[in-house]
Short mmCIF file of C-alpha atoms and ligand atoms in Angstrom, two decimals:
data_model
loop_
_atom_site.label_atom_id
_atom_site.label_comp_id
_atom_site.label_asym_id
_atom_site.label_seq_id
_atom_site.Cartn_x
_atom_site.Cartn_y
_atom_site.Cartn_z
CA MET T 26 78.54 -131.62 -211.01
CA ILE T 27 75.34 -132.80 -209.37
CA LEU T 28 75.43 -132.99 -205.62
CA THR T 29 73.19 -135.72 -204.28
CA LEU T 30 72.37 -135.43 -200.64
CA ASP T 31 72.24 -138.96 -199.37
CA PRO T 32 70.41 -138.82 -195.96
CA VAL T 33 72.33 -141.87 -194.69
CA ARG T 34 75.71 -140.31 -195.55
CA LEU T 35 74.58 -136.98 -194.20
CA GLY T 36 73.59 -138.59 -190.93
CA GLY T 37 76.99 -140.34 -190.81
CA ALA T 38 78.83 -137.07 -191.41
CA ALA T 39 76.82 -135.34 -188.69
CA LEU T 40 77.71 -138.14 -186.28
CA LEU T 41 81.40 -137.82 -187.20
CA VAL T 42 81.33 -134.06 -186.59
CA ALA T 43 79.56 -134.57 -183.27
CA ALA T 44 82.08 -137.21 -182.27
CA TRP T 45 84.98 -134.92 -183.23
CA LEU T 46 83.45 -132.06 -181.24
CA ALA T 47 82.91 -134.31 -178.21
CA LEU T 48 86.50 -135.54 -178.44
CA SER T 49 87.88 -132.01 -178.70
CA VAL T 50 85.87 -130.83 -175.69
CA ALA T 51 87.06 -133.86 -173.71
CA LYS T 52 90.66 -133.15 -174.73
CA TRP T 53 90.34 -129.50 -173.77
CA ARG T 54 88.82 -130.44 -170.44
CA GLY T 55 91.55 -133.02 -169.95
CA ARG T 56 94.18 -130.39 -170.66
CA ARG T 57 92.55 -128.02 -168.19
CA ARG T 58 92.40 -130.76 -165.60
CA HIS T 59 96.02 -131.65 -166.33
CA ARG T 60 97.06 -128.04 -166.06
CA HIS T 61 95.23 -127.88 -162.74
CA MET T 62 97.05 -130.96 -161.46
CA ALA T 63 100.52 -129.89 -162.54
CA PRO T 64 102.60 -128.67 -159.60
CA THR T 65 102.04 -124.99 -158.93
CA PRO T 66 103.33 -122.86 -156.08
CA THR T 67 100.06 -123.49 -154.20
CA ASP T 68 100.64 -127.25 -154.11
CA TRP T 69 101.65 -129.07 -150.97
CA LEU T 70 104.89 -130.97 -151.18
CA VAL T 71 105.65 -133.82 -148.81
CA ILE T 72 109.41 -134.32 -148.94
CA HIS T 73 110.91 -137.49 -147.49
CA ALA T 74 114.51 -138.17 -146.50
CA SER T 75 114.47 -141.92 -146.03
CA GLN T 76 117.01 -144.74 -146.01
CA THR T 77 114.97 -147.89 -145.53
CA GLY T 78 111.54 -146.56 -146.53
CA ASN T 79 109.76 -145.64 -143.27
CA ALA T 80 109.84 -141.90 -143.94
CA GLU T 81 108.90 -142.54 -147.57
CA ALA T 82 105.84 -144.63 -146.61
CA LEU T 83 104.75 -141.95 -144.12
CA ALA T 84 105.17 -139.28 -146.82
CA THR T 85 102.88 -141.20 -149.16
CA ARG T 86 100.25 -141.46 -146.40
CA THR T 87 100.64 -137.80 -145.51
CA ALA T 88 100.15 -136.71 -149.14
CA ALA T 89 97.09 -138.97 -149.39
CA LEU T 90 95.63 -137.44 -146.21
CA LEU T 91 96.14 -133.90 -147.58
CA ALA T 92 94.49 -135.00 -150.82
CA THR T 93 91.38 -136.28 -148.97
CA GLY T 94 90.92 -132.67 -147.85
CA GLY T 95 91.02 -131.52 -151.48
CA LEU T 96 94.59 -130.17 -151.39
CA ALA T 97 96.85 -130.87 -154.35
CA ALA T 98 99.66 -132.76 -152.63
CA ARG T 99 102.47 -134.98 -153.76
CA ALA T 100 105.27 -136.84 -152.07
CA ALA T 101 108.83 -136.64 -153.40
CA SER T 102 112.28 -137.64 -152.29
CA MET T 103 114.67 -135.04 -150.95
CA ALA T 104 116.99 -136.28 -153.69
CA ALA T 105 114.77 -134.33 -156.11
CA LEU T 106 114.53 -131.14 -154.02
CA ASP T 107 116.54 -128.17 -155.23
CA ASP T 108 116.70 -124.47 -154.46
CA ALA T 109 114.33 -123.56 -157.30
CA MET T 110 111.66 -125.93 -155.92
CA LEU T 111 112.20 -124.53 -152.44
CA ARG T 112 111.76 -120.98 -153.65
CA ALA T 113 108.61 -121.87 -155.60
CA ALA T 114 106.87 -123.93 -152.89
CA LYS T 115 104.54 -122.35 -150.36
CA HIS T 116 103.88 -125.41 -148.22
CA ILE T 117 106.25 -128.29 -147.55
CA LEU T 118 105.90 -131.06 -145.00
CA PHE T 119 109.24 -132.78 -144.36
CA ILE T 120 109.59 -136.31 -143.06
CA ALA T 121 113.25 -136.86 -142.26
CA SER T 122 115.10 -139.86 -140.84
CA THR T 123 118.56 -139.77 -139.32
CA TYR T 124 121.48 -142.11 -140.13
CA GLY T 125 125.09 -142.65 -139.23
CA GLU T 126 125.81 -140.42 -136.29
CA GLY T 127 123.11 -137.82 -136.68
CA ASP T 128 123.57 -137.63 -140.46
CA ALA T 129 121.17 -137.36 -143.38
CA PRO T 130 120.08 -140.55 -145.18
CA ASP T 131 121.86 -141.21 -148.51
CA ALA T 132 118.97 -139.76 -150.53
CA ALA T 133 119.30 -136.46 -148.67
CA ALA T 134 123.09 -136.25 -148.58
CA ARG T 135 123.28 -133.94 -151.61
CA PHE T 136 120.65 -131.55 -150.22
CA ALA T 137 122.31 -131.52 -146.80
CA GLY T 138 125.72 -130.96 -148.35
CA THR T 139 124.70 -128.21 -150.78
CA SER T 140 121.46 -126.33 -150.01
CA MET T 141 121.65 -126.71 -146.23
CA ALA T 142 125.35 -125.93 -146.18
CA GLY T 143 124.84 -122.89 -148.41
CA GLY T 144 123.89 -120.26 -145.83
CA ALA T 145 121.05 -117.78 -145.50
CA ASP T 146 121.81 -115.58 -148.48
CA LEU T 147 121.55 -118.47 -150.95
CA THR T 148 118.10 -119.63 -149.92
CA HIS T 149 115.94 -117.06 -148.26
CA LEU T 150 112.54 -118.65 -147.72
CA PRO T 151 110.14 -116.17 -146.07
CA HIS T 152 107.24 -117.35 -148.26
CA LEU T 153 107.55 -121.00 -147.15
CA HIS T 154 105.33 -122.64 -144.53
CA TYR T 155 106.62 -125.96 -143.30
CA ALA T 156 106.55 -128.68 -140.68
CA VAL T 157 109.01 -131.43 -139.83
CA LEU T 158 108.39 -134.99 -138.73
CA ALA T 159 111.75 -136.31 -137.54
CA LEU T 160 112.24 -140.08 -137.38
CA GLY T 161 114.92 -141.52 -135.14
CA ASP T 162 115.92 -143.81 -132.33
CA ARG T 163 116.81 -142.66 -128.81
CA ASN T 164 119.48 -145.37 -128.57
CA TYR T 165 121.63 -143.17 -130.81
CA ALA T 166 123.53 -140.25 -129.33
CA ASN T 167 122.20 -137.72 -131.84
CA PHE T 168 118.47 -138.42 -131.60
CA CYS T 169 116.64 -137.18 -134.72
CA GLY T 170 119.79 -135.22 -135.57
CA PHE T 171 119.01 -134.63 -139.24
CA GLY T 172 115.35 -133.72 -138.66
CA ARG T 173 116.43 -131.23 -135.99
CA ALA T 174 119.12 -129.73 -138.22
CA LEU T 175 116.64 -129.40 -141.09
CA ASP T 176 114.06 -127.72 -138.85
CA ALA T 177 116.66 -125.28 -137.49
CA TRP T 178 117.95 -124.52 -141.00
CA LEU T 179 114.44 -123.79 -142.36
CA ASP T 180 113.84 -121.50 -139.41
CA ARG T 181 117.08 -119.65 -140.12
CA GLN T 182 116.07 -119.21 -143.76
CA GLY T 183 113.02 -117.29 -142.60
CA ALA T 184 110.43 -120.02 -143.27
CA THR T 185 107.38 -120.25 -140.99
CA ARG T 186 106.55 -123.36 -138.96
CA LEU T 187 103.00 -124.59 -139.38
CA PHE T 188 103.43 -126.42 -136.07
CA GLU T 189 106.30 -127.57 -133.84
CA ARG T 190 108.58 -130.36 -135.03
CA ILE T 191 107.45 -133.84 -133.99
CA ASP T 192 110.19 -136.33 -133.05
CA VAL T 193 109.45 -140.04 -133.38
CA ASP T 194 111.38 -142.61 -131.36
CA ARG T 195 111.41 -145.96 -133.20
CA GLY T 196 108.03 -145.51 -134.87
CA ASP T 197 106.28 -144.41 -131.65
CA ALA T 198 102.53 -144.53 -132.32
CA HIS T 199 101.70 -141.51 -130.11
CA ALA T 200 104.06 -139.22 -132.00
CA LEU T 201 102.78 -140.49 -135.35
CA GLY T 202 99.20 -139.94 -134.14
CA ALA T 203 100.08 -136.32 -133.28
CA TRP T 204 101.49 -135.81 -136.80
CA GLN T 205 98.42 -137.38 -138.36
CA ARG T 206 96.14 -135.06 -136.36
CA GLN T 207 98.13 -131.98 -137.38
CA VAL T 208 98.06 -132.99 -141.05
CA GLY T 209 94.34 -133.78 -140.76
CA ARG T 210 93.82 -130.28 -139.36
CA LEU T 211 95.67 -128.74 -142.33
CA ALA T 212 93.55 -130.80 -144.69
CA GLY T 213 90.35 -129.98 -142.81
CA THR T 214 89.60 -133.68 -142.23
CA PHE T 215 89.25 -134.85 -138.68
CA ASP T 216 87.66 -138.24 -139.10
CA ALA T 217 90.42 -140.18 -140.91
CA PRO T 218 91.06 -143.59 -139.33
CA ASP T 219 94.36 -143.95 -137.43
CA TRP T 220 97.33 -145.13 -139.45
CA GLU T 221 98.13 -148.64 -138.46
CA ALA T 222 101.33 -150.53 -139.04
CA PRO T 223 100.87 -153.72 -141.07
CA ALA T 224 100.12 -156.78 -138.94
CA TYR T 225 102.75 -159.41 -138.16
CA GLY T 226 102.38 -162.90 -139.46
CA SER T 227 103.10 -166.00 -137.39
CA TRP T 228 106.12 -167.90 -138.61
CA ARG T 229 108.10 -170.85 -137.37
CA ILE T 230 111.77 -171.65 -137.65
CA LEU T 231 112.33 -174.61 -139.98
CA GLU T 232 116.08 -174.65 -139.72
CA ARG T 233 118.85 -172.83 -137.85
CA VAL T 234 122.47 -173.39 -138.85
CA LEU T 235 125.54 -171.89 -137.19
CA LEU T 236 127.59 -170.51 -140.10
CA ASN T 237 130.82 -169.66 -138.25
CA PRO T 238 131.72 -172.36 -135.69
CA GLY T 239 134.95 -171.49 -133.86
CA SER T 240 134.81 -167.84 -134.96
CA ALA T 241 136.60 -165.16 -132.95
CA GLY T 242 133.48 -163.04 -133.54
CA ALA T 243 129.89 -163.46 -132.35
CA PRO T 244 127.97 -166.48 -133.67
CA LEU T 245 126.11 -165.94 -136.92
CA TYR T 246 123.19 -168.16 -137.89
CA LYS T 247 121.30 -168.87 -141.06
CA LEU T 248 117.62 -169.18 -140.25
CA ALA T 249 114.94 -170.52 -142.54
CA LEU T 250 111.38 -169.54 -141.65
CA VAL T 251 107.96 -170.38 -143.06
CA PRO T 252 104.59 -168.84 -142.25
CA ILE T 253 102.41 -171.21 -140.22
CA ASP T 254 99.49 -170.76 -142.65
CA GLY T 255 101.84 -171.93 -145.43
CA VAL T 256 101.27 -168.81 -147.54
CA LEU T 257 104.55 -167.02 -148.26
CA PRO T 258 104.08 -163.26 -148.63
CA ALA T 259 105.43 -161.59 -151.76
CA TRP T 260 108.80 -159.87 -151.51
CA GLU T 261 111.64 -158.80 -153.79
CA ALA T 262 115.35 -159.25 -153.39
CA GLY T 263 116.65 -156.36 -151.27
CA ASP T 264 113.60 -156.27 -148.97
CA LEU T 265 113.65 -156.49 -145.19
CA ALA T 266 111.96 -158.65 -142.58
CA GLN T 267 110.87 -157.07 -139.31
CA VAL T 268 110.84 -159.28 -136.26
CA SER T 269 108.98 -158.42 -133.08
CA ALA T 270 110.67 -160.16 -130.16
CA PRO T 271 108.67 -161.22 -127.07
CA LEU T 272 110.93 -159.18 -124.76
CA ASP T 273 110.57 -155.98 -126.77
CA PRO T 274 107.41 -156.30 -128.87
CA GLY T 275 106.98 -152.55 -129.42
CA HIS T 276 110.30 -152.20 -131.22
CA PRO T 277 110.73 -154.50 -134.20
CA ARG T 278 114.26 -155.24 -135.49
CA GLU T 279 115.07 -155.28 -139.19
CA TYR T 280 116.82 -158.14 -141.00
CA SER T 281 117.84 -158.24 -144.67
CA ILE T 282 116.13 -161.10 -146.45
CA ALA T 283 118.69 -163.57 -147.79
CA SER T 284 116.40 -165.68 -150.00
CA ILE T 285 113.89 -165.19 -152.80
CA PRO T 286 110.26 -166.36 -152.82
CA ALA T 287 111.18 -169.10 -155.32
CA ASP T 288 113.18 -170.74 -152.49
CA GLY T 289 109.87 -171.39 -150.74
CA ARG T 290 111.21 -170.05 -147.44
CA LEU T 291 112.42 -166.84 -145.95
CA GLU T 292 116.06 -166.96 -144.91
CA LEU T 293 117.92 -164.56 -142.65
CA LEU T 294 121.54 -164.33 -141.54
CA VAL T 295 121.40 -163.22 -137.93
CA ARG T 296 124.36 -162.30 -135.73
CA LEU T 297 123.78 -162.99 -132.04
CA GLN T 298 124.28 -159.62 -130.32
CA ARG T 299 125.23 -159.11 -126.71
CA ARG T 300 123.95 -156.23 -124.65
CA ALA T 301 126.17 -154.15 -122.39
CA ASP T 302 125.17 -156.34 -119.42
CA GLY T 303 126.26 -159.48 -121.30
CA GLY T 304 122.73 -160.74 -121.95
CA PRO T 305 121.61 -161.64 -125.48
CA GLY T 306 120.08 -158.97 -127.72
CA ALA T 307 116.28 -158.90 -127.56
CA ALA T 308 115.64 -160.00 -131.16
CA SER T 309 118.87 -161.78 -132.12
CA GLY T 310 118.82 -163.70 -128.81
CA TRP T 311 115.25 -164.76 -129.49
CA LEU T 312 115.98 -165.83 -133.07
CA CYS T 313 119.37 -167.45 -132.46
CA GLU T 314 118.90 -169.08 -129.05
CA GLN T 315 115.53 -168.93 -127.38
CA ALA T 316 112.96 -169.59 -130.12
CA GLY T 317 112.45 -173.30 -130.71
CA GLY T 318 110.81 -175.23 -133.53
CA ALA T 319 107.39 -174.89 -131.91
CA SER T 320 107.73 -171.16 -131.12
CA LEU T 321 105.81 -168.56 -133.09
CA VAL T 322 107.99 -165.83 -134.56
CA HIS T 323 106.14 -162.57 -135.26
CA LEU T 324 107.51 -161.34 -138.55
CA ARG T 325 106.44 -159.11 -141.42
CA VAL T 326 108.20 -158.37 -144.67
CA ARG T 327 108.76 -154.79 -145.73
CA ALA T 328 109.58 -153.37 -149.13
CA HIS T 329 113.01 -151.75 -149.18
CA GLU T 330 112.65 -149.82 -152.41
CA ARG T 331 116.07 -148.25 -152.23
CA PHE T 332 117.83 -151.62 -152.20
CA ARG T 333 115.81 -153.46 -154.82
CA LEU T 334 117.34 -154.24 -158.20
CA LYS T 335 114.79 -152.26 -160.23
CA ASP T 336 116.42 -150.84 -163.40
CA ASN T 337 119.69 -152.50 -162.43
CA VAL T 338 118.31 -155.95 -163.04
CA ARG T 339 120.24 -156.37 -166.32
CA ARG T 340 123.27 -154.26 -165.46
CA PRO T 341 126.53 -155.78 -164.24
CA LEU T 342 126.42 -155.90 -160.42
CA ILE T 343 129.25 -155.13 -158.01
CA ALA T 344 128.05 -156.48 -154.65
CA ILE T 345 130.15 -155.41 -151.65
CA GLY T 346 129.64 -156.40 -148.04
CA ASN T 347 130.80 -157.93 -144.80
CA GLY T 348 129.45 -160.21 -142.08
CA SER T 349 125.67 -160.50 -141.94
CA GLY T 350 125.59 -158.06 -144.87
CA LEU T 351 126.00 -161.14 -147.04
CA ALA T 352 122.26 -161.64 -146.41
CA GLY T 353 121.06 -158.75 -148.57
CA LEU T 354 123.69 -159.41 -151.25
CA ARG T 355 122.74 -163.10 -151.40
CA GLY T 356 119.08 -162.15 -152.00
CA LEU T 357 120.12 -159.91 -154.91
CA LEU T 358 122.52 -162.50 -156.34
CA LYS T 359 119.93 -165.27 -156.12
CA ALA T 360 117.37 -163.13 -157.96
CA ARG T 361 119.87 -162.50 -160.74
CA ILE T 362 121.07 -166.07 -160.96
CA VAL T 363 117.51 -167.43 -161.40
CA SER T 364 117.07 -164.85 -164.17
CA LYS T 365 120.34 -166.11 -165.70
CA VAL T 366 122.14 -162.80 -165.21
CA HIS T 367 125.70 -163.82 -164.38
CA ASP T 368 127.54 -160.54 -164.65
CA ASN T 369 128.04 -160.50 -160.87
CA TRP T 370 131.10 -159.52 -158.86
CA LEU T 371 131.00 -160.24 -155.14
CA LEU T 372 133.52 -158.64 -152.78
CA PHE T 373 133.04 -160.01 -149.29
CA GLY T 374 134.90 -159.57 -146.02
CA GLU T 375 135.01 -161.36 -142.67
CA ARG T 376 137.58 -162.21 -140.00
CA ASN T 377 139.24 -165.60 -140.62
CA ALA T 378 138.85 -167.84 -143.65
CA ALA T 379 138.97 -170.96 -141.46
CA HIS T 380 135.85 -170.00 -139.46
CA ASP T 381 134.10 -167.08 -141.14
CA PHE T 382 133.93 -167.98 -144.82
CA LEU T 383 130.14 -167.81 -144.67
CA LEU T 384 128.20 -170.03 -147.11
CA ARG T 385 131.51 -171.08 -148.62
CA ALA T 386 130.19 -174.11 -150.54
CA GLU T 387 127.40 -172.07 -152.11
CA LEU T 388 129.62 -169.13 -153.10
CA GLU T 389 132.33 -171.40 -154.53
CA ALA T 390 129.73 -173.39 -156.48
CA TRP T 391 128.35 -170.14 -157.93
CA ARG T 392 131.87 -169.10 -158.88
CA ALA T 393 132.63 -172.47 -160.48
CA ALA T 394 129.36 -172.43 -162.44
CA GLY T 395 130.09 -168.92 -163.73
CA CYS T 396 127.11 -167.39 -161.86
CA LEU T 397 129.64 -165.13 -160.17
CA ALA T 398 132.03 -163.60 -162.68
CA ARG T 399 134.37 -162.72 -159.81
CA LEU T 400 134.57 -163.55 -156.11
CA ASP T 401 137.07 -161.53 -154.07
CA LEU T 402 137.49 -162.13 -150.36
CA ALA T 403 139.16 -160.17 -147.60
CA PHE T 404 139.78 -162.01 -144.33
CA SER T 405 140.87 -159.22 -142.07
CA ARG T 406 142.72 -161.30 -139.47
CA ASP T 407 144.45 -163.86 -141.68
CA GLN T 408 147.56 -161.68 -141.96
CA VAL T 409 149.36 -159.20 -139.76
CA GLU T 410 148.03 -156.14 -141.60
CA ARG T 411 144.22 -155.83 -141.38
CA ARG T 412 142.63 -156.29 -144.79
CA TYR T 413 139.05 -155.29 -145.60
CA VAL T 414 136.76 -155.11 -148.65
CA GLN T 415 137.80 -151.50 -149.20
CA HIS T 416 141.37 -152.75 -149.73
CA LEU T 417 140.11 -155.21 -152.34
CA LEU T 418 138.38 -152.34 -154.13
CA ARG T 419 141.51 -150.20 -154.13
CA GLU T 420 143.62 -153.11 -155.45
CA GLN T 421 141.08 -153.68 -158.22
CA ALA T 422 140.55 -149.99 -159.00
CA ALA T 423 141.05 -150.39 -162.76
CA LEU T 424 138.51 -153.20 -162.87
CA VAL T 425 136.00 -151.21 -160.81
CA ILE T 426 136.25 -148.39 -163.36
CA GLU T 427 135.90 -150.85 -166.24
CA TRP T 428 132.76 -152.39 -164.71
CA VAL T 429 131.23 -148.98 -163.99
CA GLU T 430 131.97 -147.90 -167.56
CA ARG T 431 130.18 -151.05 -168.73
CA GLY T 432 127.16 -149.78 -166.79
CA ALA T 433 127.55 -151.64 -163.49
CA ALA T 434 125.52 -150.88 -160.38
CA ILE T 435 127.15 -150.98 -156.93
CA TYR T 436 125.28 -152.41 -153.93
CA VAL T 437 126.75 -152.29 -150.42
CA CYS T 438 125.34 -154.28 -147.49
CA GLY T 439 126.62 -154.72 -143.93
CA SER T 440 128.11 -152.62 -141.19
CA LEU T 441 127.91 -148.90 -141.29
CA GLN T 442 130.83 -148.54 -138.92
CA GLY T 443 134.09 -149.31 -140.64
CA MET T 444 132.87 -151.06 -143.77
CA ALA T 445 130.40 -148.65 -145.42
CA GLY T 446 132.56 -145.59 -144.72
CA GLY T 447 135.73 -147.34 -145.90
CA VAL T 448 134.03 -148.56 -149.08
CA HIS T 449 132.60 -145.11 -149.75
CA ALA T 450 136.03 -143.50 -149.33
CA ALA T 451 137.60 -146.08 -151.67
CA LEU T 452 134.89 -145.52 -154.30
CA LEU T 453 135.38 -141.74 -154.01
CA ASP T 454 139.10 -142.15 -154.69
CA ILE T 455 138.59 -144.64 -157.52
CA LEU T 456 135.67 -143.02 -159.34
CA GLY T 457 135.84 -139.41 -158.17
CA PRO T 458 133.07 -137.53 -156.32
CA ALA T 459 131.25 -136.38 -159.47
CA ARG T 460 130.96 -139.89 -160.91
CA LEU T 461 129.95 -141.40 -157.55
CA ASP T 462 127.30 -138.70 -157.04
CA ALA T 463 125.99 -139.35 -160.54
CA LEU T 464 125.82 -143.10 -159.84
CA ALA T 465 123.88 -142.43 -156.62
CA ALA T 466 121.49 -140.07 -158.43
CA GLU T 467 120.94 -142.69 -161.15
CA GLY T 468 120.20 -145.38 -158.56
CA ARG T 469 123.38 -147.26 -159.45
CA TYR T 470 124.95 -146.88 -156.00
CA ARG T 471 122.69 -148.28 -153.28
CA ARG T 472 123.32 -149.16 -149.66
CA ASP T 473 121.69 -151.25 -146.96
CA VAL T 474 124.01 -150.52 -144.06
CA TYR T 475 123.33 -150.67 -140.36
C1 LIG Y 9 118.25 -152.06 -142.48
C2 LIG Y 9 118.80 -153.02 -141.46
C3 LIG Y 9 119.13 -154.31 -141.83
C4 LIG Y 9 119.68 -155.21 -140.90
N1 LIG Y 9 120.01 -156.46 -141.31
C5 LIG Y 9 120.55 -157.33 -140.41
C6 LIG Y 9 120.91 -158.65 -140.82
O1 LIG Y 9 120.71 -159.05 -141.98
N2 LIG Y 9 121.47 -159.48 -139.90
C7 LIG Y 9 121.70 -159.07 -138.59
O2 LIG Y 9 122.20 -159.87 -137.79
N3 LIG Y 9 121.35 -157.82 -138.19
C8 LIG Y 9 120.78 -156.95 -139.05
N4 LIG Y 9 120.41 -155.69 -138.63
C9 LIG Y 9 120.56 -155.36 -137.19
C10 LIG Y 9 119.32 -155.84 -136.42
O3 LIG Y 9 118.18 -155.11 -136.83
C11 LIG Y 9 119.41 -155.66 -134.91
O4 LIG Y 9 119.76 -154.35 -134.62
C12 LIG Y 9 120.38 -156.61 -134.26
O5 LIG Y 9 120.00 -157.95 -134.47
C13 LIG Y 9 120.44 -156.37 -132.73
O6 LIG Y 9 119.13 -156.45 -132.21
P1 LIG Y 9 118.85 -157.16 -130.81
O7 LIG Y 9 117.41 -156.96 -130.48
O8 LIG Y 9 119.35 -158.56 -130.82
O9 LIG Y 9 119.77 -156.38 -129.83
P2 LIG Y 9 119.38 -155.15 -128.81
O10 LIG Y 9 118.64 -155.78 -127.66
O11 LIG Y 9 118.68 -154.14 -129.57
O12 LIG Y 9 120.81 -154.74 -128.44
C14 LIG Y 9 121.73 -154.45 -129.49
C15 LIG Y 9 122.82 -153.58 -129.00
O13 LIG Y 9 122.29 -152.30 -128.69
C16 LIG Y 9 122.75 -151.86 -127.45
N5 LIG Y 9 121.56 -151.59 -126.61
C17 LIG Y 9 120.29 -151.61 -127.04
N6 LIG Y 9 119.46 -151.26 -126.06
C18 LIG Y 9 120.21 -151.02 -124.99
C19 LIG Y 9 119.92 -150.63 -123.68
N7 LIG Y 9 118.67 -150.40 -123.27
N8 LIG Y 9 120.95 -150.48 -122.83
C20 LIG Y 9 122.20 -150.70 -123.23
N9 LIG Y 9 122.53 -151.07 -124.47
C21 LIG Y 9 121.55 -151.23 -125.34
C22 LIG Y 9 123.63 -152.94 -126.92
O14 LIG Y 9 124.94 -152.42 -126.97
C23 LIG Y 9 123.52 -154.11 -127.81
O15 LIG Y 9 124.76 -154.61 -128.21
C24 LIG Y 9 119.88 -154.80 -139.55
C25 LIG Y 9 119.52 -153.50 -139.18
C26 LIG Y 9 118.99 -152.62 -140.11
C27 LIG Y 9 118.61 -151.24 -139.67
C1 LIG Y 10 122.71 -147.45 -139.10
C2 LIG Y 10 121.68 -146.59 -138.48
C3 LIG Y 10 122.04 -145.38 -137.91
C4 LIG Y 10 121.07 -144.58 -137.30
N1 LIG Y 10 121.46 -143.41 -136.71
C5 LIG Y 10 120.55 -142.67 -136.03
C6 LIG Y 10 120.93 -141.48 -135.33
O1 LIG Y 10 122.10 -141.08 -135.31
N2 LIG Y 10 119.96 -140.79 -134.68
C7 LIG Y 10 118.65 -141.19 -134.65
O2 LIG Y 10 117.82 -140.54 -134.04
N3 LIG Y 10 118.25 -142.30 -135.33
C8 LIG Y 10 119.16 -143.06 -136.00
N4 LIG Y 10 118.76 -144.19 -136.65
C9 LIG Y 10 117.34 -144.59 -136.61
C10 LIG Y 10 116.58 -144.23 -137.88
O3 LIG Y 10 116.57 -142.87 -138.13
C11 LIG Y 10 115.13 -144.72 -137.72
O4 LIG Y 10 115.16 -146.12 -137.61
C12 LIG Y 10 114.22 -144.29 -138.84
O5 LIG Y 10 112.89 -144.63 -138.48
C13 LIG Y 10 114.55 -144.95 -140.18
O6 LIG Y 10 113.66 -144.47 -141.16
P1 LIG Y 10 113.80 -144.77 -142.75
O7 LIG Y 10 113.28 -146.15 -142.97
O8 LIG Y 10 112.95 -143.73 -143.39
O9 LIG Y 10 115.21 -144.65 -143.17
C14 LIG Y 10 119.71 -145.00 -137.28
C15 LIG Y 10 119.36 -146.21 -137.87
C16 LIG Y 10 120.32 -147.01 -138.46
C17 LIG Y 10 119.90 -148.31 -139.05
#
C-alpha cells in the first residue's frame, strides 16, 4: 500500500490533535477547578433557619461577602444540616430566626428536634468555629429564643465562638451592621458597602371593601393597591408585601399578597388590629382607616420562597386556612386557576357564615365552575360546639390520605395560635409523623402562619 502524505490532510489532522489536546487540558483544569470548589472541611458554611426568608436573604449576602475575601463559602438551609456535615465543617455562620413562642422555624424543626435534642455525646464539636446572628422581635416574650438556644447548644458541644452572638430586633440596622463588619473582618474585606434594605415604592389605595360587616370579630378589609408610577413590580403567588406605616416607619408589617400580577393590582386582606390601649394597630389602622385615596402607602413586595408553588404547581393542592389567611391561599389558587390547574381543595374557617364568609361569591363561583374540586367550610360559632378547619380535616381523613397519595401538596395560611397548631396535630394523626416529615422535607407541606 502506498501512503501519500497529503499536506492539506496532514495539516487538518494536526489541527484536530491540537484541538483534542486543548480540550483535554481545559477539561482537566475544569475538573481541578471543580474539585477545588466542591465543599471541603475548610469551606465556610452559612446556615440559615428562616421562615419567611429574612434569614435566608442575609445568609446569601453573608456567603457573598465571605466570597469577596476569597473564602469558599456557601449558604444552605438548616433543613439540609446533619451531624455528618457538622462534624466535617470547620467554620459555620448561623443565621437563625425564631417562631411560635421561642421555637425554631419550620425548616429547622428537624435539626432542633434531633441534633440539638441529642446531647453532648452525640455531637462533640471541638473542631468547629461558629457565630450566630439571631433574628427576632422584642414584642415576643422569648426574644431570639431559637438563636440563643442554638448558640448555647453549640457552646455546650465544645465549639468555639468566632465572636459573640448578635441579636437583631425587627431587622435593626445597627445590629446587622455589626454582623456585616464581623463577617467582613473574617473575609479580610473592610470596604464593602453597607447592606441596604430594598426601597419602598409609593402606592395608592384604589379600593377598600369591608368583607365582614356585622362580624363579631375585628373588621377585615380587602384592599387593592397600585403603584403611583403605574409599574407593577413582579411577584409570585405566595409572596408578601411589606408596609411601612407613618407612625412606625422603622418596623414594616408583612401582609400576604392575595392577587397575582395578571390582576393588574396588588390585593391584601387586612384585619384591623387593636392595641392594648384600644387604639388601632400602626399598620392595619393606617391601611384600614386612616389612609385615604390620595395618601401614599409605602410598600415593597418580598419573595416568600417557602410559600411559593414551585414544584407543586401541577400537584393537587390542599389549601387550609382561616381569617386573613385566605389572602395567601387566594393568591395560590388564582395562580393555579389561570394556569387551568383545578385540582384544588380549599378548607377555610371563620366565625359565622352570615358575616364572615369572606369572598363568598368568588369562592362559590370557583366551586361551581370546577376551579375548586372541593370547598369545605368551618364556621366556629354557628353551632354550640366550636368547629375549626382541623375538625374538617379529621372528618375528611380518608380523603386527605387519598389526595396525599395522589401527590398533593398542603399549604397552610393564617393564625399561628389555634389554627396552625390544630391543623398540624390533625395532619400528624391522619398521616403519621414520618409521612408528614417527609412531605415537609419534599416541600409538599408549607406554611405562612403568623
Ligand atoms: C408572614 C406574615 C404574613 C401576614 N399576613 C397578614 C395578612 O395577610 N393579613 C393581616 O391582616 N395580617 C397579616 N399579618 C400580620 C401583620 O403583619 C401585622 O402584624 C398586623 O396587621 C398588626 O400590625 P399593626 O401595625 O396593625 O399592629 P401593631 O401596632 O403592631 O399592634 C398589633 C398588636 O401587637 C401588640 N403590640 C404591639 N406593640 C405593642 C406595644 N408597644 N405595646 C403593647 N402592645 C403592643 C398589640 O397587642 C396589638 O394588638 C402577617 C404577618 C406575618 C408575619
Ligand atoms: C408568628 C411569629 C412568631 C414569632 N415568634 C418570635 C419569638 O418568639 N421570638 C422572637 O424573638 N421573634 C419572633 N418572631 C419574629 C421573627 O423571628 C422575625 O420577624 C424574623 O426576622 C423573621 O425572619 P425570617 O423571615 O427569616 O423567618 C416571630 C414572628 C412571627 C411572624
